Short mmCIF file of C-alpha atoms in Angstrom, two decimals:
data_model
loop_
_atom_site.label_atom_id
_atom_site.label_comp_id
_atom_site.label_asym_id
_atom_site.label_seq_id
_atom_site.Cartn_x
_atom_site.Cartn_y
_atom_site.Cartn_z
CA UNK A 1 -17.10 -12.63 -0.39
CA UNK A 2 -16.63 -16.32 0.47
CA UNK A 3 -13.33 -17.36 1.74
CA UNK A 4 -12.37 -19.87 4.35
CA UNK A 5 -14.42 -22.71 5.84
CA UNK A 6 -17.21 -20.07 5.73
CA UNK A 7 -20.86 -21.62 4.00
CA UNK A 8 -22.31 -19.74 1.58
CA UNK A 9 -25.46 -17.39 2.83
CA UNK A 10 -25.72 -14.94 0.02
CA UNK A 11 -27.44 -15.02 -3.38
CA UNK A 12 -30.09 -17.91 -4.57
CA UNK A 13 -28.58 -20.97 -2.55
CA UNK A 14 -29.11 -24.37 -4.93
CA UNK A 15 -29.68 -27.64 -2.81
CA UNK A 16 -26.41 -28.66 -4.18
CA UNK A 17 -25.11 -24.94 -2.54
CA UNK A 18 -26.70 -25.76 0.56
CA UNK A 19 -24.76 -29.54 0.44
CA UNK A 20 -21.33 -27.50 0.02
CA UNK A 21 -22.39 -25.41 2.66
CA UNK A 22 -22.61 -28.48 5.13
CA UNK A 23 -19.72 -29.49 3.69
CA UNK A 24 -17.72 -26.45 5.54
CA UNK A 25 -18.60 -28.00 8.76
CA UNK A 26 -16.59 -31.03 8.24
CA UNK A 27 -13.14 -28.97 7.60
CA UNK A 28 -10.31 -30.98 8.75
CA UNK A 29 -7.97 -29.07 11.51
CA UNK A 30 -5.05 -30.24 10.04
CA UNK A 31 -5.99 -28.08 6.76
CA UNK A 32 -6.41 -24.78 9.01
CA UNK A 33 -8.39 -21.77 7.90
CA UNK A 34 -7.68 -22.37 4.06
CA UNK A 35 -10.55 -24.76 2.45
CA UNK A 36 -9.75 -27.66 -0.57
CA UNK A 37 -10.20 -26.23 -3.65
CA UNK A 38 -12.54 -28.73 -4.87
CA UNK A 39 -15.39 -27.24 -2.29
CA UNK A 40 -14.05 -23.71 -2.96
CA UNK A 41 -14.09 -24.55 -6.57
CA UNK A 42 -17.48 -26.25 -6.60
CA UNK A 43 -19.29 -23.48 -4.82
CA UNK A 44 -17.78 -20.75 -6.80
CA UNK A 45 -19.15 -22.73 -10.15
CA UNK A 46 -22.36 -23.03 -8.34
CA UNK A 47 -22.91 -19.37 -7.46
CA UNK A 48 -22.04 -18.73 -10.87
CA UNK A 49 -24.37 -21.09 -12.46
CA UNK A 50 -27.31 -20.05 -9.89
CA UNK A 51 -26.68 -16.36 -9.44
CA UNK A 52 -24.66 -15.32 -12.69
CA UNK A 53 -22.60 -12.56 -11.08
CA UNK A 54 -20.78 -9.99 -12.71
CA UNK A 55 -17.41 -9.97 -11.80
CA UNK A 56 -16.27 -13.14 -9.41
CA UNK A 57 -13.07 -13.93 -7.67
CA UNK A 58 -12.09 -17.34 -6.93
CA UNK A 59 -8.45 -17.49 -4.97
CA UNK A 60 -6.99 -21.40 -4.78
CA UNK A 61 -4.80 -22.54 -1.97
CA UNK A 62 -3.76 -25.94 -3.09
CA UNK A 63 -0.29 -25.26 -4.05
CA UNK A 64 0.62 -22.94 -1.89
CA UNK A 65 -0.45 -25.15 0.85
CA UNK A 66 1.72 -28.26 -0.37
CA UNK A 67 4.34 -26.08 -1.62
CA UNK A 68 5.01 -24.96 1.81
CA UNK A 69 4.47 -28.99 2.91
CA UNK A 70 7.43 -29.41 0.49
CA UNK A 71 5.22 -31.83 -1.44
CA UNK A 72 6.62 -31.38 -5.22
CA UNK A 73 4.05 -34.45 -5.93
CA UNK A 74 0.80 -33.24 -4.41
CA UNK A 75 2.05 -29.26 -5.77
CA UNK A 76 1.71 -30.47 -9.41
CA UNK A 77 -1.41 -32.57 -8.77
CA UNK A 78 -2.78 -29.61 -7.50
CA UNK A 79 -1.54 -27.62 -11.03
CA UNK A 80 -3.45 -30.16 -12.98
CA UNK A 81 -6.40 -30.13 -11.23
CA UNK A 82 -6.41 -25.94 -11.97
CA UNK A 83 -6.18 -26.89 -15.53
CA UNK A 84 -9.51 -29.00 -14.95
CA UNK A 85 -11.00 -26.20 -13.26
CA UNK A 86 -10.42 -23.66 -16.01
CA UNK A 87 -11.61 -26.10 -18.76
CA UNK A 88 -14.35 -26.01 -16.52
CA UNK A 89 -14.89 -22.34 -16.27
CA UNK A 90 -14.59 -21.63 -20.35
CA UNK A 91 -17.31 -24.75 -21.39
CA UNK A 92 -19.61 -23.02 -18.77
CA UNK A 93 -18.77 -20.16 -20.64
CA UNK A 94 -18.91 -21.30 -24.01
CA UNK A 95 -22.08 -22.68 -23.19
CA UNK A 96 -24.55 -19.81 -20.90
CA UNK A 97 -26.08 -17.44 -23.15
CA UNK A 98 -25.48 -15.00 -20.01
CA UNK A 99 -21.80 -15.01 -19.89
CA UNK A 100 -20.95 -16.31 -24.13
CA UNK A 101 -18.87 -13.89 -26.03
CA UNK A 102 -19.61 -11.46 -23.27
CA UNK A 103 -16.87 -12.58 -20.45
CA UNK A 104 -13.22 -11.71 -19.70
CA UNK A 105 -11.51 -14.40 -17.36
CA UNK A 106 -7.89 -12.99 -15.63
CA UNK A 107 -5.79 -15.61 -14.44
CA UNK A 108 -2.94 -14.96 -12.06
CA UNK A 109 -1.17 -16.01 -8.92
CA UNK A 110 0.14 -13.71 -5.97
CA UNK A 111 3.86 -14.65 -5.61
CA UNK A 112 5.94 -16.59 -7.24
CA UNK A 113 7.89 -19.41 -6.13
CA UNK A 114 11.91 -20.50 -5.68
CA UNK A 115 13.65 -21.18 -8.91
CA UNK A 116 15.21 -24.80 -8.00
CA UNK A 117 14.97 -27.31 -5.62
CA UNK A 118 16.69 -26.30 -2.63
CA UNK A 119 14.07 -23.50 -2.86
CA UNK A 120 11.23 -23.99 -4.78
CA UNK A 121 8.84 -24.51 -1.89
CA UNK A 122 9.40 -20.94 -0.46
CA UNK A 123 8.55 -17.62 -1.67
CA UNK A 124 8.74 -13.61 0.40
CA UNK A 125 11.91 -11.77 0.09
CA UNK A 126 13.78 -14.73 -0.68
CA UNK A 127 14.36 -17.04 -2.44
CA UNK A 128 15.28 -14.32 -5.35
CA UNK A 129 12.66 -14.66 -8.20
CA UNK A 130 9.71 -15.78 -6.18
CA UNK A 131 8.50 -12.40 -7.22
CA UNK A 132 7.86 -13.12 -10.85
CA UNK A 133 4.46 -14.33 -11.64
CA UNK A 134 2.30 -15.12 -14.38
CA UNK A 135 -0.73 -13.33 -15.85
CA UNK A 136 -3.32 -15.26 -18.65
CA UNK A 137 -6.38 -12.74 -20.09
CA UNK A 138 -9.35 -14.65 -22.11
CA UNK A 139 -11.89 -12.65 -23.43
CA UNK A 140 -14.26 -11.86 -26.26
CA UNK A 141 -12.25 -8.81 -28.08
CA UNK A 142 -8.47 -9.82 -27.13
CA UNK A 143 -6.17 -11.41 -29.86
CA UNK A 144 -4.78 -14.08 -29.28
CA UNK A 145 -0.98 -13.88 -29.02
CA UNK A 146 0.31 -16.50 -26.84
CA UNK A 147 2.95 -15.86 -24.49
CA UNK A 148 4.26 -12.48 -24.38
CA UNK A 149 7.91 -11.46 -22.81
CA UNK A 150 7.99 -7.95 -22.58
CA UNK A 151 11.14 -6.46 -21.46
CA UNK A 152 9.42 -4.16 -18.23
CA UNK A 153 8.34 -4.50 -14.83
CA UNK A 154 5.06 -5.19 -14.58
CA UNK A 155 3.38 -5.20 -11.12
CA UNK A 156 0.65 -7.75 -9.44
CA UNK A 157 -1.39 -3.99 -8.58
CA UNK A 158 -2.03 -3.19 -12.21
CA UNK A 159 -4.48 -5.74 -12.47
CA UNK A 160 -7.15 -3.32 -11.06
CA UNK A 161 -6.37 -1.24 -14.12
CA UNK A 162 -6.99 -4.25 -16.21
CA UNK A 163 -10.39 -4.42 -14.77
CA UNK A 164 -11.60 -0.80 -15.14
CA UNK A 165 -10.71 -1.43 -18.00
CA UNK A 166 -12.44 -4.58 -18.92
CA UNK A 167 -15.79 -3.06 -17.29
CA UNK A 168 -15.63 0.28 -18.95
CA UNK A 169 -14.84 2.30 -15.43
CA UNK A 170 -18.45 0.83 -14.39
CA UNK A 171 -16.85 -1.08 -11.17
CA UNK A 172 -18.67 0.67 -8.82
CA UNK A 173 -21.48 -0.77 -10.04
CA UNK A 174 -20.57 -4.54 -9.37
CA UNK A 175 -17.92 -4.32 -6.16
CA UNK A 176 -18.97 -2.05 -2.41
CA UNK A 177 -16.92 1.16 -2.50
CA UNK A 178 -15.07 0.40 0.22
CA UNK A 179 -12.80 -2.07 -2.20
CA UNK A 180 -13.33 0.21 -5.40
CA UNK A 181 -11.70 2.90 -2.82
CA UNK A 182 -8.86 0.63 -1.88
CA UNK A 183 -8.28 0.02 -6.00
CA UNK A 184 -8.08 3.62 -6.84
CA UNK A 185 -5.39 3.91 -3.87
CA UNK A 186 -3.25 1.26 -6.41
CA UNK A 187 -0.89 3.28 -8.57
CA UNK A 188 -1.68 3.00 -12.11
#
């Protein structure tokens, strides 16, 4: 687990890793415990490239953070530079003998957002909607179907089940126990 303005200390550390890691020492006060997601995105690509994990979770802040700065402006910015990111993610992908043909990528936020612009900056128990998210699956044996509306409530939780799934109930063997014990508290 990385998260924060924390440096990277586990794993084979690149040159360019130990950069980034310097890099946490410069965070700005005004940003407060949440790094940029360029660093948080460049060390997580990185690890990847250098350590080729298993199963890794990368959680952005970007929008939230200018979301909540009602900045509509910097909030899509911060959309399109996810897009980059994941174009990023499936050419490295496409492209490692390690992870080609062989890797599932889930995609999801966790919350929603208001529905208009009185709103749209907040999210919690209101505004109304700011539940509803989105969910996008990539991987080797799933058809493609392009956006599904299915007519049931599907919750944020299930995606543990999604990942049994994806590694064949072998989780324990890639994440401590002491979070593969907090996923089998999720209801299924």
């Amino acid at each position: 687990v990385n998260a924060g303005w924390q440096p990277m200390l586990n794993g084979n550390l690149s040159d360019k890793m130990l950069q980034f890691n310097r890099a946490n020492f410069l965070a700005p006060k005004w940003k407060g415990d949440t790094r940029f997601d360029d660093l948080t995105w460049s060390m997580a690509i990185e690890y990847i490239k250098t350590n080729q994990p298993k199963i890794t979770f990368i959680s952005l802040d970007d929008t939230d953070y200018w979301a909540h700065k009602s900045n509509y402006e910097k909030y899509l910015e911060s959309l399109f530079q996810l897009d980059s990111y994941l174009k990023e993610l499936f050419d490295l992908i496409e492209t490692n003998n390690f992870y080609k043909n062989k890797t599932y990528v889930l995609v999801t936020t966790d919350h929603g957002r208001g529905q208009n612009s009185s709103n749209w900056n907040k999210h919690g128990i209101l505004p109304l909607r700011s539940g509803d998210i989105w969910f996008y699956e990539y991987g080797p044996t799933l058809i493609p179907e392009g956006e599904i509306k299915k007519n049931q409530t599907q919750y944020l939780a299930t995606i543990s089940n999604k990942i049994r799934e994806i590694a064949n109930n072998s989780i324990q063997d890639v994440i401590p126990s002491f979070y593969v014990h907090n996923l089998d508290t999720i209801p299924r």
